[in-house]
mmCIF file of C-alpha atoms in Angstrom:
data_model
loop_
_atom_site.group_PDB
_atom_site.id
_atom_site.type_symbol
_atom_site.label_atom_id
_atom_site.label_comp_id
_atom_site.label_asym_id
_atom_site.label_seq_id
_atom_site.Cartn_x
_atom_site.Cartn_y
_atom_site.Cartn_z
ATOM 1 C CA UNK A 28 -74.580 -82.665 -34.995
ATOM 2 C CA UNK A 29 -71.813 -85.190 -35.606
ATOM 3 C CA UNK A 30 -68.376 -83.764 -36.165
ATOM 4 C CA UNK A 31 -65.317 -85.636 -37.434
ATOM 5 C CA UNK A 32 -61.956 -84.248 -38.348
ATOM 6 C CA UNK A 33 -59.213 -86.081 -40.237
ATOM 7 C CA UNK A 34 -56.010 -84.240 -41.191
ATOM 8 C CA UNK A 35 -57.314 -81.015 -42.787
ATOM 9 C CA UNK A 36 -60.843 -82.357 -43.391
ATOM 10 C CA UNK A 37 -63.789 -81.418 -41.196
ATOM 11 C CA UNK A 38 -66.899 -83.450 -41.791
ATOM 12 C CA UNK A 39 -70.232 -82.478 -40.253
ATOM 13 C CA UNK A 40 -73.577 -84.199 -40.264
ATOM 14 C CA UNK A 41 -77.089 -83.453 -38.947
ATOM 15 C CA UNK A 42 -78.086 -80.018 -37.821
ATOM 16 C CA UNK A 43 -75.400 -77.323 -37.640
ATOM 17 C CA UNK A 44 -76.794 -74.512 -35.480
ATOM 18 C CA UNK A 45 -75.891 -72.158 -32.661
ATOM 19 C CA UNK A 46 -75.708 -75.028 -30.205
ATOM 20 C CA UNK A 47 -72.898 -76.576 -32.253
ATOM 21 C CA UNK A 48 -70.928 -73.417 -33.047
ATOM 22 C CA UNK A 49 -68.420 -73.795 -30.190
ATOM 23 C CA UNK A 50 -67.649 -77.433 -31.045
ATOM 24 C CA UNK A 51 -67.142 -76.455 -34.672
ATOM 25 C CA UNK A 52 -64.815 -73.603 -33.776
ATOM 26 C CA UNK A 53 -62.735 -75.834 -31.476
ATOM 27 C CA UNK A 54 -62.319 -78.489 -34.167
ATOM 28 C CA UNK A 55 -61.584 -75.925 -36.851
ATOM 29 C CA UNK A 56 -58.938 -74.186 -34.734
ATOM 30 C CA UNK A 57 -57.278 -77.524 -33.894
ATOM 31 C CA UNK A 58 -56.985 -78.310 -37.597
ATOM 32 C CA UNK A 59 -55.558 -74.883 -38.395
ATOM 33 C CA UNK A 60 -53.032 -75.184 -35.534
ATOM 34 C CA UNK A 61 -51.997 -78.742 -36.373
ATOM 35 C CA UNK A 62 -51.866 -78.726 -40.171
ATOM 36 C CA UNK A 63 -51.919 -75.234 -41.665
ATOM 37 C CA UNK A 64 -52.858 -75.073 -45.349
ATOM 38 C CA UNK A 65 -56.340 -75.210 -46.803
ATOM 39 C CA UNK A 66 -59.153 -76.609 -44.679
ATOM 40 C CA UNK A 67 -61.780 -78.818 -46.344
ATOM 41 C CA UNK A 68 -65.259 -78.611 -44.911
ATOM 42 C CA UNK A 69 -67.719 -81.328 -45.868
ATOM 43 C CA UNK A 70 -71.374 -80.356 -45.400
ATOM 44 C CA UNK A 71 -72.844 -83.108 -47.573
ATOM 45 C CA UNK A 72 -74.585 -84.731 -44.602
ATOM 46 C CA UNK A 73 -75.808 -81.511 -42.963
ATOM 47 C CA UNK A 74 -79.578 -81.040 -43.244
ATOM 48 C CA UNK A 75 -79.924 -77.590 -41.733
ATOM 49 C CA UNK A 76 -77.619 -74.705 -41.012
ATOM 50 C CA UNK A 77 -78.751 -71.608 -39.094
ATOM 51 C CA UNK A 78 -77.500 -68.016 -39.159
ATOM 52 C CA UNK A 79 -75.099 -68.469 -36.258
ATOM 53 C CA UNK A 80 -73.477 -71.436 -38.003
ATOM 54 C CA UNK A 81 -73.260 -69.491 -41.260
ATOM 55 C CA UNK A 82 -71.470 -66.714 -39.396
ATOM 56 C CA UNK A 83 -69.109 -69.305 -37.934
ATOM 57 C CA UNK A 84 -68.266 -70.569 -41.435
ATOM 58 C CA UNK A 85 -67.588 -67.019 -42.620
ATOM 59 C CA UNK A 86 -65.308 -66.539 -39.620
ATOM 60 C CA UNK A 87 -63.487 -69.721 -40.509
ATOM 61 C CA UNK A 88 -63.117 -68.556 -44.116
ATOM 62 C CA UNK A 89 -61.588 -65.254 -42.986
ATOM 63 C CA UNK A 90 -59.263 -67.059 -40.577
ATOM 64 C CA UNK A 91 -57.975 -69.278 -43.393
ATOM 65 C CA UNK A 92 -57.485 -66.312 -45.736
ATOM 66 C CA UNK A 93 -55.531 -64.386 -43.081
ATOM 67 C CA UNK A 94 -53.023 -67.210 -43.224
ATOM 68 C CA UNK A 95 -52.945 -67.243 -47.029
ATOM 69 C CA UNK A 96 -55.095 -70.359 -47.306
ATOM 70 C CA UNK A 97 -58.648 -71.260 -48.228
ATOM 71 C CA UNK A 98 -61.636 -72.813 -46.544
ATOM 72 C CA UNK A 99 -62.925 -75.155 -49.244
ATOM 73 C CA UNK A 100 -66.443 -76.519 -49.038
ATOM 74 C CA UNK A 101 -66.069 -79.975 -50.535
ATOM 75 C CA UNK A 102 -69.590 -81.315 -50.107
ATOM 76 C CA UNK A 103 -72.955 -79.591 -49.835
ATOM 77 C CA UNK A 104 -76.392 -81.134 -49.274
ATOM 78 C CA UNK A 105 -79.325 -79.662 -51.237
ATOM 79 C CA UNK A 106 -80.832 -77.768 -48.278
ATOM 80 C CA UNK A 107 -77.458 -76.277 -47.354
ATOM 81 C CA UNK A 108 -76.826 -75.285 -50.979
ATOM 82 C CA UNK A 109 -80.201 -73.558 -51.111
ATOM 83 C CA UNK A 110 -79.491 -71.742 -47.823
ATOM 84 C CA UNK A 111 -76.051 -70.639 -49.094
ATOM 85 C CA UNK A 112 -77.637 -69.374 -52.316
ATOM 86 C CA UNK A 113 -80.448 -67.486 -50.539
ATOM 87 C CA UNK A 114 -77.959 -65.807 -48.234
ATOM 88 C CA UNK A 115 -75.620 -65.288 -51.252
ATOM 89 C CA UNK A 116 -72.788 -66.864 -49.312
ATOM 90 C CA UNK A 117 -72.271 -69.234 -52.245
ATOM 91 C CA UNK A 118 -70.621 -66.239 -53.961
ATOM 92 C CA UNK A 119 -68.208 -65.633 -51.113
ATOM 93 C CA UNK A 120 -67.243 -69.203 -50.255
ATOM 94 C CA UNK A 121 -65.116 -71.573 -52.267
ATOM 95 C CA UNK A 122 -67.369 -74.533 -53.088
ATOM 96 C CA UNK A 123 -66.087 -77.578 -55.033
ATOM 97 C CA UNK B 18 -91.565 -90.842 -63.881
ATOM 98 C CA UNK B 19 -89.963 -87.459 -63.317
ATOM 99 C CA UNK B 20 -86.180 -87.453 -63.372
ATOM 100 C CA UNK B 21 -85.939 -83.939 -61.942
ATOM 101 C CA UNK B 22 -83.488 -83.756 -59.062
ATOM 102 C CA UNK B 23 -84.372 -82.161 -55.743
ATOM 103 C CA UNK B 24 -82.324 -79.087 -56.511
ATOM 104 C CA UNK B 25 -83.928 -78.722 -59.976
ATOM 105 C CA UNK B 26 -87.387 -78.979 -58.377
ATOM 106 C CA UNK B 27 -86.454 -76.197 -55.974
ATOM 107 C CA UNK B 28 -85.071 -73.992 -58.748
ATOM 108 C CA UNK B 29 -88.285 -74.383 -60.768
ATOM 109 C CA UNK B 30 -90.391 -73.571 -57.684
ATOM 110 C CA UNK B 31 -88.214 -70.552 -56.956
ATOM 111 C CA UNK B 32 -88.372 -69.190 -60.508
ATOM 112 C CA UNK B 33 -91.756 -70.112 -62.003
ATOM 113 C CA UNK B 34 -95.106 -68.989 -60.519
ATOM 114 C CA UNK B 35 -97.516 -71.918 -60.136
ATOM 115 C CA UNK B 36 -99.957 -72.398 -62.969
ATOM 116 C CA UNK B 37 -102.292 -74.505 -60.861
ATOM 117 C CA UNK B 38 -103.672 -74.171 -57.353
ATOM 118 C CA UNK B 39 -101.168 -75.387 -54.750
ATOM 119 C CA UNK B 40 -101.796 -78.635 -52.961
ATOM 120 C CA UNK B 41 -99.817 -77.494 -49.935
ATOM 121 C CA UNK B 42 -99.622 -74.080 -48.278
ATOM 122 C CA UNK B 43 -96.991 -73.477 -45.635
ATOM 123 C CA UNK B 44 -97.470 -70.466 -43.363
ATOM 124 C CA UNK B 45 -94.588 -69.041 -41.348
ATOM 125 C CA UNK B 46 -95.604 -66.405 -38.776
ATOM 126 C CA UNK B 47 -92.757 -63.946 -38.349
ATOM 127 C CA UNK B 48 -92.043 -61.196 -35.867
ATOM 128 C CA UNK B 49 -88.555 -59.682 -36.037
ATOM 129 C CA UNK B 50 -87.075 -62.855 -37.524
ATOM 130 C CA UNK B 51 -84.475 -61.245 -39.787
ATOM 131 C CA UNK B 52 -81.702 -63.242 -38.147
ATOM 132 C CA UNK B 53 -83.368 -66.622 -38.468
ATOM 133 C CA UNK B 54 -85.908 -66.703 -41.262
ATOM 134 C CA UNK B 55 -83.781 -67.062 -44.418
ATOM 135 C CA UNK B 56 -82.195 -70.409 -43.437
ATOM 136 C CA UNK B 57 -85.648 -71.637 -42.413
ATOM 137 C CA UNK B 58 -87.111 -70.653 -45.785
ATOM 138 C CA UNK B 59 -84.182 -72.381 -47.508
ATOM 139 C CA UNK B 60 -84.683 -75.613 -45.565
ATOM 140 C CA UNK B 61 -88.424 -75.642 -46.168
ATOM 141 C CA UNK B 62 -88.114 -74.772 -49.874
ATOM 142 C CA UNK B 63 -85.426 -77.377 -50.493
ATOM 143 C CA UNK B 64 -87.424 -80.105 -48.792
ATOM 144 C CA UNK B 65 -91.007 -79.438 -49.853
ATOM 145 C CA UNK B 66 -90.008 -78.838 -53.513
ATOM 146 C CA UNK B 67 -88.914 -82.488 -53.686
ATOM 147 C CA UNK B 68 -92.374 -83.816 -52.753
ATOM 148 C CA UNK B 69 -93.674 -83.521 -56.302
ATOM 149 C CA UNK B 70 -96.766 -81.409 -55.583
ATOM 150 C CA UNK B 71 -97.424 -77.718 -56.258
ATOM 151 C CA UNK B 72 -96.990 -75.675 -53.095
ATOM 152 C CA UNK B 73 -96.800 -72.124 -51.846
ATOM 153 C CA UNK B 74 -95.023 -70.428 -48.986
ATOM 154 C CA UNK B 75 -96.635 -67.594 -47.057
ATOM 155 C CA UNK B 76 -94.638 -65.493 -44.607
ATOM 156 C CA UNK B 77 -97.161 -63.767 -42.351
ATOM 157 C CA UNK B 78 -95.323 -60.818 -40.880
ATOM 158 C CA UNK B 79 -96.562 -59.712 -37.482
ATOM 159 C CA UNK B 80 -95.590 -56.037 -37.599
ATOM 160 C CA UNK B 81 -91.834 -56.648 -37.546
ATOM 161 C CA UNK B 82 -89.713 -53.587 -36.862
ATOM 162 C CA UNK B 83 -86.572 -55.163 -38.275
ATOM 163 C CA UNK B 84 -85.767 -56.128 -41.873
ATOM 164 C CA UNK B 85 -87.804 -59.355 -41.932
ATOM 165 C CA UNK B 86 -90.197 -58.196 -44.668
ATOM 166 C CA UNK B 87 -87.528 -56.670 -46.917
ATOM 167 C CA UNK B 88 -85.285 -59.708 -46.516
ATOM 168 C CA UNK B 89 -87.984 -62.139 -47.604
ATOM 169 C CA UNK B 90 -89.205 -59.915 -50.456
ATOM 170 C CA UNK B 91 -85.639 -59.545 -51.718
ATOM 171 C CA UNK B 92 -85.300 -63.327 -52.068
ATOM 172 C CA UNK B 93 -87.529 -62.962 -55.117
ATOM 173 C CA UNK B 94 -89.062 -66.430 -54.770
ATOM 174 C CA UNK B 95 -91.848 -66.860 -57.309
ATOM 175 C CA UNK B 96 -94.167 -68.796 -54.998
ATOM 176 C CA UNK B 97 -93.501 -67.056 -51.721
ATOM 177 C CA UNK B 98 -95.835 -64.311 -50.573
ATOM 178 C CA UNK B 99 -95.220 -61.878 -47.744
ATOM 179 C CA UNK B 100 -98.248 -60.620 -45.844
ATOM 180 C CA UNK B 101 -97.291 -57.362 -44.219
ATOM 181 C CA UNK B 102 -98.876 -56.222 -40.974
ATOM 182 C CA UNK B 103 -98.752 -52.595 -39.950
ATOM 183 C CA UNK B 104 -98.576 -53.491 -36.293
ATOM 184 C CA UNK B 105 -97.803 -56.398 -33.989
ATOM 185 C CA UNK B 106 -101.048 -58.284 -33.483
ATOM 186 C CA UNK B 107 -99.788 -61.535 -31.954
ATOM 187 C CA UNK B 108 -98.750 -64.874 -33.394
ATOM 188 C CA UNK B 109 -102.371 -66.037 -33.535
ATOM 189 C CA UNK B 110 -103.347 -63.107 -35.747
ATOM 190 C CA UNK B 111 -100.344 -63.691 -38.041
ATOM 191 C CA UNK B 112 -101.149 -67.374 -38.457
ATOM 192 C CA UNK B 113 -104.816 -66.556 -39.131
ATOM 193 C CA UNK B 114 -103.906 -64.049 -41.858
ATOM 194 C CA UNK B 115 -101.599 -66.630 -43.389
ATOM 195 C CA UNK B 116 -104.269 -69.329 -43.271
ATOM 196 C CA UNK B 117 -106.874 -67.020 -44.838
ATOM 197 C CA UNK B 118 -104.462 -66.123 -47.632
ATOM 198 C CA UNK B 119 -103.565 -69.764 -48.318
ATOM 199 C CA UNK B 120 -104.924 -71.547 -51.389
ATOM 200 C CA UNK B 121 -103.721 -75.095 -50.679
ATOM 201 C CA UNK B 122 -105.849 -78.155 -49.933
ATOM 202 C CA UNK B 123 -103.585 -78.738 -46.947
ATOM 203 C CA UNK B 124 -102.161 -76.006 -44.731
ATOM 204 C CA UNK B 125 -99.183 -76.278 -42.381
ATOM 205 C CA UNK B 126 -98.022 -73.558 -40.076
ATOM 206 C CA UNK B 127 -94.415 -73.792 -38.947
ATOM 207 C CA UNK B 128 -92.339 -71.597 -36.677
ATOM 208 C CA UNK B 129 -89.714 -69.332 -38.207
ATOM 209 C CA UNK B 130 -86.823 -70.948 -36.348
ATOM 210 C CA UNK B 131 -87.092 -74.465 -37.860
ATOM 211 C CA UNK B 132 -87.241 -75.795 -34.282
ATOM 212 C CA UNK B 133 -89.361 -78.635 -35.671
ATOM 213 C CA UNK B 134 -87.473 -79.822 -38.767
ATOM 214 C CA UNK B 135 -89.498 -79.634 -41.977
ATOM 215 C CA UNK B 136 -88.601 -83.285 -42.599
ATOM 216 C CA UNK B 137 -91.589 -84.087 -40.336
ATOM 217 C CA UNK B 138 -93.931 -82.676 -43.014
ATOM 218 C CA UNK B 139 -94.549 -86.132 -44.508
ATOM 219 C CA UNK B 140 -95.346 -87.609 -41.082
ATOM 220 C CA UNK B 141 -98.174 -85.113 -40.554
ATOM 221 C CA UNK B 142 -99.306 -85.369 -44.174
ATOM 222 C CA UNK B 143 -99.697 -89.140 -43.805
ATOM 223 C CA UNK B 144 -102.229 -88.586 -41.009
ATOM 224 C CA UNK B 145 -104.174 -85.988 -43.075
ATOM 225 C CA UNK B 146 -104.251 -88.412 -45.998
ATOM 226 C CA UNK B 147 -105.517 -91.094 -43.614
ATOM 227 C CA UNK B 148 -108.573 -88.913 -42.960
ATOM 228 C CA UNK B 149 -107.711 -86.667 -40.016
ATOM 229 C CA UNK B 150 -108.746 -83.001 -40.139
ATOM 230 C CA UNK B 151 -105.992 -81.608 -37.921
ATOM 231 C CA UNK B 152 -102.552 -83.051 -37.182
ATOM 232 C CA UNK B 153 -100.418 -81.711 -34.360
ATOM 233 C CA UNK B 154 -96.657 -82.018 -34.137
ATOM 234 C CA UNK B 155 -95.997 -83.142 -30.571
ATOM 235 C CA UNK B 156 -92.986 -82.902 -28.298
ATOM 236 C CA UNK B 157 -94.747 -85.025 -25.689
ATOM 237 C CA UNK B 158 -96.025 -87.984 -27.694
ATOM 238 C CA UNK B 159 -94.171 -91.309 -27.513
ATOM 239 C CA UNK B 160 -91.218 -91.181 -29.877
ATOM 240 C CA UNK B 161 -90.705 -87.402 -29.711
ATOM 241 C CA UNK B 162 -87.188 -86.065 -29.152
ATOM 242 C CA UNK B 163 -86.572 -82.706 -27.505
ATOM 243 C CA UNK B 164 -83.132 -81.060 -27.458
ATOM 244 C CA UNK B 165 -81.730 -78.058 -25.623
ATOM 245 C CA UNK B 166 -85.003 -77.072 -23.964
ATOM 246 C CA UNK B 167 -84.251 -74.967 -20.884
ATOM 247 C CA UNK B 168 -85.314 -76.234 -17.448
ATOM 248 C CA UNK B 169 -87.423 -73.070 -16.921
ATOM 249 C CA UNK B 170 -89.260 -73.601 -20.191
ATOM 250 C CA UNK B 171 -89.695 -77.272 -19.328
ATOM 251 C CA UNK B 172 -91.260 -76.366 -15.978
ATOM 252 C CA UNK B 173 -93.627 -73.829 -17.536
ATOM 253 C CA UNK B 174 -94.642 -76.359 -20.194
ATOM 254 C CA UNK B 175 -95.337 -79.045 -17.607
ATOM 255 C CA UNK B 176 -97.425 -76.702 -15.438
ATOM 256 C CA UNK B 177 -99.475 -75.332 -18.306
ATOM 257 C CA UNK B 178 -99.964 -78.788 -19.800
ATOM 258 C CA UNK B 179 -101.264 -80.109 -16.487
ATOM 259 C CA UNK B 180 -103.666 -77.191 -16.111
ATOM 260 C CA UNK B 181 -104.832 -77.456 -19.696
ATOM 261 C CA UNK B 182 -105.557 -81.156 -19.346
ATOM 262 C CA UNK B 183 -107.677 -80.564 -16.261
ATOM 263 C CA UNK B 184 -109.549 -77.560 -17.630
ATOM 264 C CA UNK B 185 -110.104 -78.471 -21.289
ATOM 265 C CA UNK B 186 -109.639 -82.245 -21.583
ATOM 266 C CA UNK B 187 -108.276 -81.854 -25.103
ATOM 267 C CA UNK B 188 -106.914 -85.268 -26.121
ATOM 268 C CA UNK B 189 -103.588 -83.803 -27.253
ATOM 269 C CA UNK B 190 -100.439 -84.010 -25.152
ATOM 270 C CA UNK B 191 -98.746 -80.918 -26.614
ATOM 271 C CA UNK B 192 -100.988 -78.038 -27.692
ATOM 272 C CA UNK B 193 -98.211 -75.477 -28.181
ATOM 273 C CA UNK B 194 -95.777 -76.955 -30.686
ATOM 274 C CA UNK B 195 -95.510 -74.581 -33.663
ATOM 275 C CA UNK B 196 -95.973 -77.263 -36.305
ATOM 276 C CA UNK B 197 -99.596 -78.049 -37.131
ATOM 277 C CA UNK B 198 -101.337 -79.202 -40.268
ATOM 278 C CA UNK B 199 -104.989 -78.764 -41.320
ATOM 279 C CA UNK B 200 -107.214 -79.631 -44.203
ATOM 280 C CA UNK B 201 -108.320 -76.398 -45.858
ATOM 281 C CA UNK B 202 -111.911 -76.947 -44.655
ATOM 282 C CA UNK B 203 -110.835 -77.536 -41.057
ATOM 283 C CA UNK B 204 -108.532 -74.508 -41.118
ATOM 284 C CA UNK B 205 -111.304 -72.323 -42.491
ATOM 285 C CA UNK B 206 -113.798 -73.478 -39.845
ATOM 286 C CA UNK B 207 -111.387 -73.059 -36.937
ATOM 287 C CA UNK B 208 -109.649 -69.822 -37.839
ATOM 288 C CA UNK B 209 -112.943 -68.087 -38.623
ATOM 289 C CA UNK B 210 -113.991 -68.717 -35.016
ATOM 290 C CA UNK B 211 -110.626 -67.985 -33.391
ATOM 291 C CA UNK B 212 -110.538 -64.882 -31.189
ATOM 292 C CA UNK B 213 -107.262 -65.318 -29.268
ATOM 293 C CA UNK B 214 -104.492 -63.502 -31.130
ATOM 294 C CA UNK B 215 -101.597 -64.283 -28.804
ATOM 295 C CA UNK B 216 -99.570 -67.440 -28.179
ATOM 296 C CA UNK B 217 -102.427 -69.443 -26.678
ATOM 297 C CA UNK B 218 -104.340 -69.388 -29.962
ATOM 298 C CA UNK B 219 -103.153 -72.999 -30.466
ATOM 299 C CA UNK B 220 -105.045 -74.071 -27.359
ATOM 300 C CA UNK B 221 -108.172 -72.279 -28.584
ATOM 301 C CA UNK B 222 -107.894 -73.808 -32.068
ATOM 302 C CA UNK B 223 -107.488 -77.336 -30.674
ATOM 303 C CA UNK B 224 -110.280 -76.854 -28.170
ATOM 304 C CA UNK B 225 -112.531 -75.684 -31.023
ATOM 305 C CA UNK B 226 -111.497 -78.711 -33.102
ATOM 306 C CA UNK B 227 -112.443 -80.943 -30.151
ATOM 307 C CA UNK B 228 -115.733 -79.095 -29.673
ATOM 308 C CA UNK B 229 -116.682 -79.343 -33.353
ATOM 309 C CA UNK B 230 -115.866 -83.055 -33.403
ATOM 310 C CA UNK B 231 -112.994 -82.807 -35.874
ATOM 311 C CA UNK B 232 -110.559 -85.671 -36.054
ATOM 312 C CA UNK B 233 -107.282 -84.607 -34.455
ATOM 313 C CA UNK B 234 -104.135 -86.717 -34.606
ATOM 314 C CA UNK B 235 -100.802 -86.212 -32.884
ATOM 315 C CA UNK B 236 -97.438 -87.047 -34.405
ATOM 316 C CA UNK B 237 -94.205 -87.203 -32.392
ATOM 317 C CA UNK B 238 -91.580 -84.797 -33.701
ATOM 318 C CA UNK B 239 -88.033 -83.916 -32.922
ATOM 319 C CA UNK B 240 -87.753 -80.403 -31.563
ATOM 320 C CA UNK B 241 -84.652 -78.345 -31.026
ATOM 321 C CA UNK B 242 -84.871 -75.209 -28.910
ATOM 322 C CA UNK B 243 -83.503 -72.555 -31.233
ATOM 323 C CA UNK B 244 -81.521 -69.776 -29.586
ATOM 324 C CA UNK B 245 -82.656 -66.192 -30.231
ATOM 325 C CA UNK B 246 -86.334 -66.733 -29.479
ATOM 326 C CA UNK B 247 -88.315 -63.503 -29.348
ATOM 327 C CA UNK B 248 -90.628 -65.129 -26.789
ATOM 328 C CA UNK B 249 -90.664 -64.188 -23.090
ATOM 329 C CA UNK B 250 -91.580 -67.475 -21.368
ATOM 330 C CA UNK B 251 -92.934 -65.857 -18.201
ATOM 331 C CA UNK B 252 -95.142 -63.439 -20.128
ATOM 332 C CA UNK B 253 -96.384 -66.266 -22.330
ATOM 333 C CA UNK B 254 -97.243 -68.322 -19.240
ATOM 334 C CA UNK B 255 -99.250 -65.431 -17.769
ATOM 335 C CA UNK B 256 -101.081 -64.907 -21.065
ATOM 336 C CA UNK B 257 -101.779 -68.608 -21.303
ATOM 337 C CA UNK B 258 -103.431 -68.670 -17.889
ATOM 338 C CA UNK B 259 -105.478 -65.574 -18.720
ATOM 339 C CA UNK B 260 -106.526 -67.023 -22.081
ATOM 340 C CA UNK B 261 -107.653 -70.311 -20.540
ATOM 341 C CA UNK B 262 -110.178 -68.255 -18.567
ATOM 342 C CA UNK B 263 -111.064 -66.215 -21.672
ATOM 343 C CA UNK B 264 -111.751 -69.304 -23.777
ATOM 344 C CA UNK B 265 -114.087 -70.690 -21.133
ATOM 345 C CA UNK B 266 -115.864 -67.315 -20.798
ATOM 346 C CA UNK B 267 -116.131 -66.941 -24.582
ATOM 347 C CA UNK B 268 -117.691 -70.393 -24.836
ATOM 348 C CA UNK B 269 -120.250 -69.546 -22.140
ATOM 349 C CA UNK B 270 -121.147 -66.287 -23.961
ATOM 350 C CA UNK B 271 -121.612 -68.088 -27.276
ATOM 351 C CA UNK B 272 -118.678 -66.318 -28.951
ATOM 352 C CA UNK B 273 -117.724 -69.507 -30.807
ATOM 353 C CA UNK B 274 -121.238 -70.202 -32.091
ATOM 354 C CA UNK B 275 -120.671 -67.997 -35.129
ATOM 355 C CA UNK B 276 -117.773 -66.788 -37.256
ATOM 356 C CA UNK B 277 -115.625 -64.079 -35.713
ATOM 357 C CA UNK B 278 -113.606 -63.353 -38.843
ATOM 358 C CA UNK B 279 -114.420 -63.059 -42.494
ATOM 359 C CA UNK B 280 -111.456 -64.161 -44.607
ATOM 360 C CA UNK B 281 -110.472 -61.150 -46.678
ATOM 361 C CA UNK B 282 -109.838 -61.827 -50.360
ATOM 362 C CA UNK B 283 -106.112 -61.550 -51.068
ATOM 363 C CA UNK B 284 -106.708 -58.848 -53.676
ATOM 364 C CA UNK B 285 -107.860 -56.527 -50.868
ATOM 365 C CA UNK B 286 -104.387 -56.636 -49.381
ATOM 366 C CA UNK B 287 -102.158 -54.734 -51.805
ATOM 367 C CA UNK B 288 -98.980 -55.923 -50.109
ATOM 368 C CA UNK B 289 -100.077 -59.541 -49.873
ATOM 369 C CA UNK B 290 -99.021 -60.255 -53.423
ATOM 370 C CA UNK B 291 -96.241 -62.370 -54.779
ATOM 371 C CA UNK B 292 -92.943 -61.271 -53.334
ATOM 372 C CA UNK B 293 -91.138 -61.696 -56.648
#
């Protein structure tokens, strides 16, 4: 998985699975610590996301909400959208 | 030319039962996969729906004691069937039930953890369309990429591969990758004769293909070791060694000279109906 963060944007590409969960959490926490506010997560270039990674996104969503902010999914590839729909996480997450 | 987007193709596949026979059948054997199977189904459905051919998905449960069956049934996918097993019979038995229930001209079986990405489907399909009967996803062929495989698993694989090459001389560098494609005729021939129900069924199937003179091709794939495997590597290695002896003994006794299974019509399996 490739992971880039700019200001409050976190952009992932490739496969987001359990092997990448720690790197994601580290990047996410550094954004939250440095910027505050909403965090934008771009999954447009992610081709697969497993259950551990989904749990990590839910954790990130809760973390944002605890601080009065939102985790906003700003880009979703077709396979990730289908996975979010099948797990019904599309109803819990903010997707734009 | 169709202007349907990939997502629209998926939504139609998910909502509308096929009116024609599927061209592709994809079989996922599943034993206690409640944690991993839904993302895998999503990835497969999103990808294969874009290929423009009718297809079906078959989840062949292997006597799961967790919520695997209920989870898949609750997805309500119009072209996904769940075959329920009352007890754990082994991966080989689950794949065989899935293959016998399949209606496609081409059958792929793929592991429930998406360790071989479904994007390799077209690579294997190209070989089938070029005239091969069986196409094997390979982690050992030139061009393959393997990620996160443990050293222990690597060592077991190397040892078993070396033994297999010496004992069976199957011209395939990776017999065990859970991503294999068959023409319907080849699948029918091979799985009727199969007797090994555990993890080494792949070796038996490929040895049978070799013995019957089928054309077998190998395609390099990327493979990512998915955490949460329900497989005990040491136990699998022991079974593999035992089954190598069994296959040889079966061949000597003529076990493979006739069918060992009669594909049961789907209507005989009341729970093997559409999940939706």
